[in-house]
Amino acid sequence: MTKLRRLLAIAALLLPGTALAQKVPVLLVPDRVFTATDRVVHEGWKVLVADGRIVAVGPDVTAPTGAETRALPGTTLLPGLIELHVHLFLHPYNETSWNDQVMKEPLALRTARAVAHARATLMAGFTTVRDLGTEGAGDADAGLKMAIQQGIVPGPRLLIASRALVATGAYGPKGYAFDVPQGAEEVSGEGIVAAVRRQIAHGADWVKFYADYRWGPGEPSRATFSLDELKAGVAAAHDARRKVAVHASTPEGMRRAVLAGADTIEHGNDATDAVFALMKANKVAFCPTLAATDAITRYGGWNGAAPEPEAIRAKRASYAAALQAGVTMCVGGDTGVFAHGANAREIELMAGWGMARNDALWTATAGNAAILGMSDHIGSIAPGRIADLVAVAGDPLKDLSALENVRLVMQSGNIVTNP
């Protein structure tokens, strides 16, 4: 790939077609600004945007001649929020089970839902998301990404993982007397490298593996891919300059993922102190997906009050152990298990279960941008950054539920909501 083509590819990823640069500079005047560079809010600061980029931020910024000034009283201005574990082609399991979504819903229906989910995500202030698998919808995420980039439909900047990769026979749906559609691409042994390359050729920005899963109904999760299989797949992805996310909940699955060179591990329900220490030593980030566990437990009848079910107690324990170990955290709630547009639920739970509010907000912005390798472009409010911005009513550093009250969303300098 020539240097010019690389630059064009980066531009296509960073600048969705729905976010055309505004015609005149815009001065945004909220009550306060959280830049994500120092984890505090700055009262009385303003932000100037021009040509899709942040030009200036601070207390003394003024509007140039011809600029539009947009007052946002009562709000906090934040960088566009980033979520690193969504499934735009899924909808909440209390509406339709995962099995029935994969087996019974036609691709056209699932794609139409995904378009609506993308819009809801953007309007909730999440301007960049990582979609970790279509769950049986093939390569449809690549088409959705192109539609967003071309301005056909509104949505966040989308990084995709295509079909995701599972060990042969390890995923689902299962239990049928005939072959049924699978929720991911099955592969084993020498075929793994080819599968990684095939998914990248079909548009994958990230490669996702399932390092453990239930082999049969009622069984606990067990490691699926061998360490050598994971190493080969991760090496192939890294050779193509693609990072790797790994679904893993068991200590052995997580251990193999870390030793294989994974960039992020998702879920980690049964992780041990030793596994988190290994992740810390190898600089592997952790997406705990608290909101998914919370949602599934509520679907089972829990009302959120004490006593907490075992699934919640175990999740709290693994999350607390990760915080204690100092593992790099990412915000990714497994949205799709619960409603798209409610993405902020993960940030609220991360803070409610032990992370400081300012750290949770930083993780959902600058921290996630760093994991994506995109810190120079998104995740903070600083001169030169892409103007992905969100204004919320109130002060989220005092009450994170303010994130649910979005007043304005700006994507690459274009206002996509009307306050």
Short mmCIF file of C-alpha atoms in Angstrom, two decimals:
data_model
loop_
_atom_site.label_atom_id
_atom_site.label_comp_id
_atom_site.label_asym_id
_atom_site.label_seq_id
_atom_site.Cartn_x
_atom_site.Cartn_y
_atom_site.Cartn_z
CA MET A 1 0.00 0.00 0.00
CA THR A 2 1.42 3.39 -0.96
CA LYS A 3 1.76 6.18 1.55
CA LEU A 4 -1.05 8.11 -0.15
CA ARG A 5 -3.40 5.13 0.00
CA ARG A 6 -2.61 4.64 3.70
CA LEU A 7 -3.45 8.27 4.40
CA LEU A 8 -6.70 7.99 2.47
CA ALA A 9 -7.62 4.84 4.42
CA ILE A 10 -6.98 6.60 7.72
CA ALA A 11 -9.04 9.58 6.59
CA ALA A 12 -11.94 7.31 5.64
CA LEU A 13 -11.89 5.72 9.11
CA LEU A 14 -11.63 8.96 11.03
CA LEU A 15 -14.15 11.09 9.16
CA PRO A 16 -17.60 9.51 8.81
CA GLY A 17 -19.61 10.95 5.96
CA THR A 18 -22.38 12.06 8.32
CA ALA A 19 -19.95 14.43 9.98
CA LEU A 20 -19.08 16.93 7.30
CA ALA A 21 -17.13 19.94 8.51
CA GLN A 22 -19.29 22.90 9.50
CA LYS A 23 -19.46 25.87 7.11
CA VAL A 24 -18.38 28.44 9.70
CA PRO A 25 -16.40 28.17 12.93
CA VAL A 26 -18.47 27.39 16.01
CA LEU A 27 -17.74 28.56 19.54
CA LEU A 28 -19.31 26.22 22.10
CA VAL A 29 -20.06 27.83 25.47
CA PRO A 30 -21.02 25.24 28.12
CA ASP A 31 -20.84 25.79 31.87
CA ARG A 32 -17.79 23.55 32.13
CA VAL A 33 -15.44 21.40 30.04
CA PHE A 34 -13.97 17.96 30.75
CA THR A 35 -11.01 17.77 28.38
CA ALA A 36 -9.96 14.24 29.49
CA THR A 37 -6.36 15.44 29.51
CA ASP A 38 -6.29 16.05 33.26
CA ARG A 39 -9.41 14.24 34.57
CA VAL A 40 -11.03 17.38 36.02
CA VAL A 41 -13.76 19.77 34.88
CA HIS A 42 -12.93 23.37 34.06
CA GLU A 43 -15.62 25.89 34.92
CA GLY A 44 -16.17 28.66 32.40
CA TRP A 45 -14.11 27.14 29.61
CA LYS A 46 -15.13 27.32 25.95
CA VAL A 47 -14.22 25.36 22.83
CA LEU A 48 -13.71 26.72 19.31
CA VAL A 49 -14.23 24.35 16.38
CA ALA A 50 -13.41 24.94 12.70
CA ASP A 51 -13.04 22.68 9.68
CA GLY A 52 -13.96 19.60 11.70
CA ARG A 53 -11.18 20.12 14.26
CA ILE A 54 -10.81 21.64 17.69
CA VAL A 55 -8.98 24.94 17.31
CA ALA A 56 -8.81 26.19 20.88
CA VAL A 57 -10.04 25.38 24.38
CA GLY A 58 -9.85 27.48 27.53
CA PRO A 59 -11.43 30.30 29.54
CA ASP A 60 -10.42 33.12 27.20
CA VAL A 61 -11.32 31.64 23.79
CA THR A 62 -13.26 34.10 21.64
CA ALA A 63 -15.26 33.68 18.47
CA PRO A 64 -13.61 34.97 15.30
CA THR A 65 -15.50 37.20 12.91
CA GLY A 66 -18.33 35.31 11.23
CA ALA A 67 -18.33 32.44 13.71
CA GLU A 68 -21.46 31.00 15.27
CA THR A 69 -21.65 31.07 19.06
CA ARG A 70 -23.71 28.30 20.59
CA ALA A 71 -24.56 28.71 24.28
CA LEU A 72 -25.06 25.48 26.23
CA PRO A 73 -26.19 26.61 29.69
CA GLY A 74 -26.22 24.03 32.44
CA THR A 75 -24.07 21.57 30.54
CA THR A 76 -20.68 19.89 30.65
CA LEU A 77 -18.85 19.49 27.36
CA LEU A 78 -16.94 16.22 26.95
CA PRO A 79 -14.97 14.47 24.23
CA GLY A 80 -17.16 12.17 22.19
CA LEU A 81 -17.63 9.01 24.25
CA ILE A 82 -16.03 5.76 23.06
CA GLU A 83 -17.27 2.22 23.67
CA LEU A 84 -15.14 -0.82 22.93
CA HIS A 85 -17.62 -3.70 23.11
CA VAL A 86 -20.87 -3.39 21.17
CA HIS A 87 -22.86 -5.69 18.91
CA LEU A 88 -24.94 -3.49 16.62
CA PHE A 89 -26.55 -6.55 15.03
CA LEU A 90 -27.99 -7.77 18.34
CA HIS A 91 -30.90 -6.42 20.36
CA PRO A 92 -31.79 -7.09 24.02
CA TYR A 93 -32.18 -10.73 24.95
CA ASN A 94 -35.40 -10.05 26.88
CA GLU A 95 -36.93 -9.12 23.50
CA THR A 96 -35.61 -12.10 21.52
CA SER A 97 -33.17 -14.79 22.65
CA TRP A 98 -29.69 -14.90 21.13
CA ASN A 99 -30.46 -18.26 19.50
CA ASP A 100 -33.58 -16.92 17.80
CA GLN A 101 -31.82 -13.76 16.62
CA VAL A 102 -29.10 -15.85 14.96
CA MET A 103 -31.38 -18.54 13.54
CA LYS A 104 -34.72 -16.91 12.80
CA GLU A 105 -34.22 -13.22 12.06
CA PRO A 106 -33.47 -12.56 8.37
CA LEU A 107 -30.33 -10.62 7.52
CA ALA A 108 -32.34 -7.72 6.10
CA LEU A 109 -34.20 -7.34 9.40
CA ARG A 110 -31.01 -7.54 11.42
CA THR A 111 -29.34 -4.96 9.20
CA ALA A 112 -32.30 -2.59 9.51
CA ARG A 113 -32.10 -2.94 13.27
CA ALA A 114 -28.34 -2.28 13.17
CA VAL A 115 -28.94 0.98 11.30
CA ALA A 116 -31.34 2.09 14.03
CA HIS A 117 -28.89 0.95 16.71
CA ALA A 118 -26.07 2.96 15.13
CA ARG A 119 -28.18 6.10 15.17
CA ALA A 120 -29.25 5.56 18.80
CA THR A 121 -25.60 5.06 19.79
CA LEU A 122 -24.51 8.30 18.15
CA MET A 123 -27.38 10.29 19.64
CA ALA A 124 -26.37 8.98 23.08
CA GLY A 125 -23.03 10.75 22.65
CA PHE A 126 -20.92 7.75 21.62
CA THR A 127 -19.06 8.92 18.54
CA THR A 128 -16.71 5.92 18.22
CA VAL A 129 -17.44 2.25 18.93
CA ARG A 130 -15.74 -1.10 18.40
CA ASP A 131 -18.21 -3.74 17.19
CA LEU A 132 -16.94 -7.16 18.28
CA GLY A 133 -18.78 -9.48 15.94
CA THR A 134 -21.97 -9.65 13.93
CA GLU A 135 -23.19 -12.80 15.75
CA GLY A 136 -24.37 -14.65 12.66
CA ALA A 137 -24.89 -11.63 10.38
CA GLY A 138 -21.81 -12.40 8.28
CA ASP A 139 -19.88 -9.40 7.01
CA ALA A 140 -22.83 -7.03 7.25
CA ASP A 141 -20.88 -4.79 9.64
CA ALA A 142 -18.56 -3.84 6.78
CA GLY A 143 -21.54 -2.62 4.77
CA LEU A 144 -22.90 -0.67 7.73
CA LYS A 145 -19.52 0.94 8.27
CA MET A 146 -19.42 2.04 4.62
CA ALA A 147 -22.96 3.43 4.83
CA ILE A 148 -21.96 5.54 7.84
CA GLN A 149 -18.76 6.74 6.17
CA GLN A 150 -20.64 7.69 3.01
CA GLY A 151 -23.26 9.65 4.93
CA ILE A 152 -26.11 7.33 3.94
CA VAL A 153 -27.05 6.66 7.57
CA PRO A 154 -25.99 8.35 10.82
CA GLY A 155 -23.78 6.45 13.22
CA PRO A 156 -20.59 6.47 15.22
CA ARG A 157 -17.11 5.97 13.83
CA LEU A 158 -17.14 2.20 13.54
CA LEU A 159 -14.30 -0.26 14.03
CA ILE A 160 -15.42 -3.78 13.19
CA ALA A 161 -14.41 -7.37 13.92
CA SER A 162 -16.44 -9.10 11.19
CA ARG A 163 -17.67 -12.62 12.08
CA ALA A 164 -15.24 -13.32 14.98
CA LEU A 165 -13.42 -16.66 15.26
CA VAL A 166 -14.40 -19.68 17.35
CA ALA A 167 -12.90 -23.14 17.71
CA THR A 168 -14.72 -25.71 15.59
CA GLY A 169 -17.75 -27.04 17.47
CA ALA A 170 -17.36 -24.69 20.43
CA TYR A 171 -19.99 -22.02 19.74
CA GLY A 172 -23.67 -22.01 18.85
CA PRO A 173 -26.54 -22.23 18.32
CA LYS A 174 -26.36 -25.89 19.39
CA GLY A 175 -28.58 -28.85 20.10
CA TYR A 176 -30.23 -29.29 16.72
CA ALA A 177 -30.46 -32.43 14.58
CA PHE A 178 -29.23 -30.53 11.54
CA ASP A 179 -26.66 -27.86 10.76
CA VAL A 180 -27.80 -24.38 11.73
CA PRO A 181 -26.26 -20.93 11.17
CA GLN A 182 -23.43 -20.22 13.59
CA GLY A 183 -22.81 -17.03 15.50
CA ALA A 184 -19.16 -16.83 14.41
CA GLU A 185 -16.72 -18.39 11.96
CA GLU A 186 -15.54 -21.85 13.03
CA VAL A 187 -11.88 -22.67 12.47
CA SER A 188 -9.10 -24.80 13.94
CA GLY A 189 -5.44 -25.70 13.47
CA GLU A 190 -3.72 -24.65 10.29
CA GLY A 191 -6.87 -22.88 9.07
CA ILE A 192 -6.64 -20.17 11.72
CA VAL A 193 -4.13 -17.94 9.95
CA ALA A 194 -6.11 -18.10 6.71
CA ALA A 195 -9.32 -17.23 8.58
CA VAL A 196 -7.68 -14.20 10.20
CA ARG A 197 -6.46 -12.99 6.83
CA ARG A 198 -9.85 -13.65 5.24
CA GLN A 199 -11.66 -11.59 7.85
CA ILE A 200 -9.19 -8.74 7.48
CA ALA A 201 -9.68 -8.86 3.70
CA HIS A 202 -13.42 -8.54 4.32
CA GLY A 203 -12.89 -5.35 6.32
CA ALA A 204 -12.05 -6.32 9.90
CA ASP A 205 -10.29 -3.52 11.83
CA TRP A 206 -9.87 -5.83 14.83
CA VAL A 207 -9.70 -9.62 15.01
CA LYS A 208 -11.73 -11.33 17.72
CA PHE A 209 -11.19 -14.82 19.12
CA TYR A 210 -13.25 -16.84 21.59
CA ALA A 211 -10.59 -18.40 23.84
CA ASP A 212 -13.12 -20.32 25.90
CA TYR A 213 -16.76 -21.35 25.72
CA ARG A 214 -19.26 -24.02 26.78
CA TRP A 215 -18.85 -27.21 24.75
CA GLY A 216 -22.31 -28.42 25.68
CA PRO A 217 -25.49 -27.31 27.49
CA GLY A 218 -24.99 -27.09 31.24
CA GLU A 219 -21.22 -27.35 31.04
CA PRO A 220 -18.90 -24.70 32.44
CA SER A 221 -16.77 -22.70 30.04
CA ARG A 222 -13.47 -24.34 29.10
CA ALA A 223 -10.50 -23.23 27.02
CA THR A 224 -11.05 -23.93 23.32
CA PHE A 225 -8.14 -22.81 21.15
CA SER A 226 -4.72 -24.09 22.13
CA LEU A 227 -1.99 -21.62 22.99
CA ASP A 228 -0.22 -22.35 19.71
CA GLU A 229 -3.42 -21.75 17.74
CA LEU A 230 -3.97 -18.41 19.45
CA LYS A 231 -0.34 -17.40 18.96
CA ALA A 232 -0.56 -18.10 15.24
CA GLY A 233 -3.80 -16.14 14.87
CA VAL A 234 -2.60 -13.17 16.90
CA ALA A 235 0.69 -13.04 14.98
CA ALA A 236 -1.18 -13.01 11.66
CA ALA A 237 -3.40 -10.18 12.87
CA HIS A 238 -0.48 -8.15 14.21
CA ASP A 239 1.43 -8.65 10.97
CA ALA A 240 -1.50 -6.93 9.25
CA ARG A 241 -1.41 -4.13 11.86
CA ARG A 242 -4.71 -5.28 13.35
CA LYS A 243 -5.18 -5.57 17.10
CA VAL A 244 -6.82 -8.57 18.74
CA ALA A 245 -9.69 -8.83 21.21
CA VAL A 246 -10.30 -12.12 23.00
CA HIS A 247 -13.47 -13.33 24.66
CA ALA A 248 -12.29 -15.16 27.77
CA SER A 249 -13.86 -15.79 31.15
CA THR A 250 -11.86 -18.72 32.54
CA PRO A 251 -8.40 -18.34 34.07
CA GLU A 252 -6.93 -20.73 31.49
CA GLY A 253 -8.58 -19.03 28.54
CA MET A 254 -7.37 -15.65 29.78
CA ARG A 255 -3.86 -16.97 30.44
CA ARG A 256 -3.57 -18.34 26.92
CA ALA A 257 -4.89 -15.10 25.45
CA VAL A 258 -2.31 -13.04 27.35
CA LEU A 259 0.59 -15.31 26.43
CA ALA A 260 -0.55 -15.30 22.80
CA GLY A 261 -0.29 -11.49 22.67
CA ALA A 262 -3.92 -10.35 22.87
CA ASP A 263 -4.50 -6.61 23.08
CA THR A 264 -7.75 -6.74 25.06
CA ILE A 265 -9.61 -9.42 26.99
CA GLU A 266 -13.39 -9.28 27.26
CA HIS A 267 -15.51 -10.42 30.26
CA GLY A 268 -13.05 -12.18 32.63
CA ASN A 269 -15.84 -13.42 34.90
CA ASP A 270 -13.77 -16.04 36.71
CA ALA A 271 -10.38 -14.37 36.58
CA THR A 272 -7.86 -14.84 39.38
CA ASP A 273 -5.35 -12.46 40.92
CA ALA A 274 -2.59 -14.32 39.09
CA VAL A 275 -4.26 -13.80 35.72
CA PHE A 276 -4.75 -10.10 36.34
CA ALA A 277 -1.10 -9.80 37.40
CA LEU A 278 -0.14 -11.46 34.13
CA MET A 279 -2.35 -9.04 32.19
CA LYS A 280 -0.78 -6.09 34.00
CA ALA A 281 2.74 -7.34 33.25
CA ASN A 282 1.92 -7.82 29.57
CA LYS A 283 -0.04 -4.56 29.20
CA VAL A 284 -3.25 -6.30 28.15
CA ALA A 285 -6.37 -4.16 28.60
CA PHE A 286 -9.55 -5.48 30.22
CA CYS A 287 -13.17 -4.88 29.20
CA PRO A 288 -15.19 -6.22 32.15
CA THR A 289 -18.65 -5.87 30.47
CA LEU A 290 -20.40 -5.25 33.78
CA ALA A 291 -23.59 -3.99 32.14
CA ALA A 292 -24.14 -7.23 30.24
CA THR A 293 -23.96 -9.32 33.41
CA ASP A 294 -26.25 -6.84 35.15
CA ALA A 295 -28.78 -6.97 32.30
CA ILE A 296 -28.82 -10.76 31.93
CA THR A 297 -29.28 -11.18 35.69
CA ARG A 298 -32.20 -8.75 35.64
CA TYR A 299 -33.76 -10.63 32.73
CA GLY A 300 -33.67 -13.65 35.03
CA GLY A 301 -35.77 -11.86 37.64
CA TRP A 302 -33.31 -9.94 39.84
CA ASN A 303 -34.63 -6.46 40.72
CA GLY A 304 -31.28 -4.89 41.50
CA ALA A 305 -31.66 -5.06 45.26
CA ALA A 306 -29.99 -7.23 47.87
CA PRO A 307 -29.40 -10.07 48.10
CA GLU A 308 -27.31 -10.10 44.95
CA PRO A 309 -27.28 -13.28 42.83
CA GLU A 310 -24.05 -15.24 42.58
CA ALA A 311 -23.38 -13.96 39.04
CA ILE A 312 -23.32 -10.37 40.30
CA ARG A 313 -21.21 -11.19 43.36
CA ALA A 314 -18.68 -13.01 41.19
CA LYS A 315 -18.58 -10.17 38.68
CA ARG A 316 -18.03 -7.61 41.41
CA ALA A 317 -15.17 -9.73 42.77
CA SER A 318 -13.38 -10.11 39.44
CA TYR A 319 -13.78 -6.41 38.68
CA ALA A 320 -12.45 -5.44 42.11
CA ALA A 321 -9.47 -7.74 41.58
CA ALA A 322 -8.73 -6.10 38.21
CA LEU A 323 -8.83 -2.64 39.78
CA GLN A 324 -6.58 -3.78 42.61
CA ALA A 325 -4.09 -5.24 40.13
CA GLY A 326 -3.91 -1.97 38.20
CA VAL A 327 -4.90 -3.55 34.89
CA THR A 328 -5.61 -1.08 32.08
CA MET A 329 -9.40 -0.86 31.92
CA CYS A 330 -11.63 -0.15 28.97
CA VAL A 331 -15.28 0.80 28.78
CA GLY A 332 -17.24 -1.78 26.82
CA GLY A 333 -20.58 -3.00 28.11
CA ASP A 334 -21.42 -5.68 25.51
CA THR A 335 -24.18 -3.37 24.32
CA GLY A 336 -26.74 -5.29 22.33
CA VAL A 337 -27.28 -7.63 25.25
CA PHE A 338 -29.04 -4.51 26.56
CA ALA A 339 -30.40 -1.56 24.59
CA HIS A 340 -28.28 0.47 22.21
CA GLY A 341 -28.31 4.09 23.30
CA ALA A 342 -28.00 2.98 26.94
CA ASN A 343 -24.23 2.57 26.48
CA ALA A 344 -23.46 4.87 29.42
CA ARG A 345 -24.73 2.15 31.74
CA GLU A 346 -21.26 0.57 31.69
CA ILE A 347 -19.57 3.81 32.78
CA GLU A 348 -22.03 4.22 35.64
CA LEU A 349 -21.51 0.65 36.85
CA MET A 350 -17.72 0.91 36.64
CA ALA A 351 -17.89 3.90 38.94
CA GLY A 352 -20.59 2.44 41.15
CA TRP A 353 -18.54 -0.71 41.66
CA GLY A 354 -15.31 0.97 42.67
CA MET A 355 -13.69 3.21 40.06
CA ALA A 356 -13.52 6.95 40.72
CA ARG A 357 -15.98 8.88 38.57
CA ASN A 358 -13.30 10.96 36.88
CA ASP A 359 -11.32 7.81 36.10
CA ALA A 360 -14.39 6.14 34.61
CA LEU A 361 -15.05 9.16 32.40
CA TRP A 362 -11.39 9.31 31.37
CA THR A 363 -11.48 5.60 30.53
CA ALA A 364 -14.52 6.14 28.28
CA THR A 365 -12.68 8.87 26.38
CA ALA A 366 -8.89 9.20 26.45
CA GLY A 367 -8.32 5.71 27.83
CA ASN A 368 -10.34 3.95 25.16
CA ALA A 369 -8.77 6.12 22.47
CA ALA A 370 -5.32 4.97 23.63
CA ILE A 371 -6.35 1.31 23.44
CA LEU A 372 -7.50 1.90 19.87
CA GLY A 373 -4.20 3.62 19.05
CA MET A 374 -6.13 6.79 18.13
CA SER A 375 -5.12 9.21 20.91
CA ASP A 376 -3.78 11.74 18.42
CA HIS A 377 -7.21 12.01 16.81
CA ILE A 378 -10.02 11.39 19.32
CA GLY A 379 -10.70 10.96 23.04
CA SER A 380 -9.72 14.41 24.34
CA ILE A 381 -10.51 18.07 23.86
CA ALA A 382 -7.29 19.66 22.66
CA PRO A 383 -6.22 21.73 19.65
CA GLY A 384 -5.88 19.61 16.54
CA ARG A 385 -8.13 16.78 17.69
CA ILE A 386 -11.16 15.79 15.63
CA ALA A 387 -14.18 17.72 16.88
CA ASP A 388 -16.12 14.80 18.33
CA LEU A 389 -17.90 16.41 21.28
CA VAL A 390 -20.91 15.81 23.50
CA ALA A 391 -22.69 18.16 25.90
CA VAL A 392 -24.67 16.66 28.79
CA ALA A 393 -26.94 18.37 31.30
CA GLY A 394 -25.31 18.67 34.71
CA ASP A 395 -21.89 17.63 35.93
CA PRO A 396 -21.04 13.94 35.37
CA LEU A 397 -18.18 14.13 37.84
CA LYS A 398 -20.81 14.69 40.52
CA ASP A 399 -23.44 12.35 39.07
CA LEU A 400 -22.65 10.07 36.13
CA SER A 401 -26.33 9.72 35.30
CA ALA A 402 -25.86 13.11 33.63
CA LEU A 403 -24.47 11.11 30.70
CA GLU A 404 -28.01 9.91 30.02
CA ASN A 405 -29.18 13.50 29.39
CA VAL A 406 -27.43 14.43 26.15
CA ARG A 407 -28.05 17.95 24.90
CA LEU A 408 -25.70 18.12 21.91
CA VAL A 409 -23.57 15.77 19.85
CA MET A 410 -20.93 17.01 17.42
CA GLN A 411 -19.24 14.58 15.06
CA SER A 412 -16.16 15.75 13.16
CA GLY A 413 -17.35 19.33 13.59
CA ASN A 414 -20.92 18.74 12.45
CA ILE A 415 -23.74 19.09 14.96
CA VAL A 416 -25.90 15.98 14.61
CA THR A 417 -28.38 16.82 17.39
CA ASN A 418 -30.31 19.98 18.07
CA PRO A 419 -30.11 21.22 21.67
#
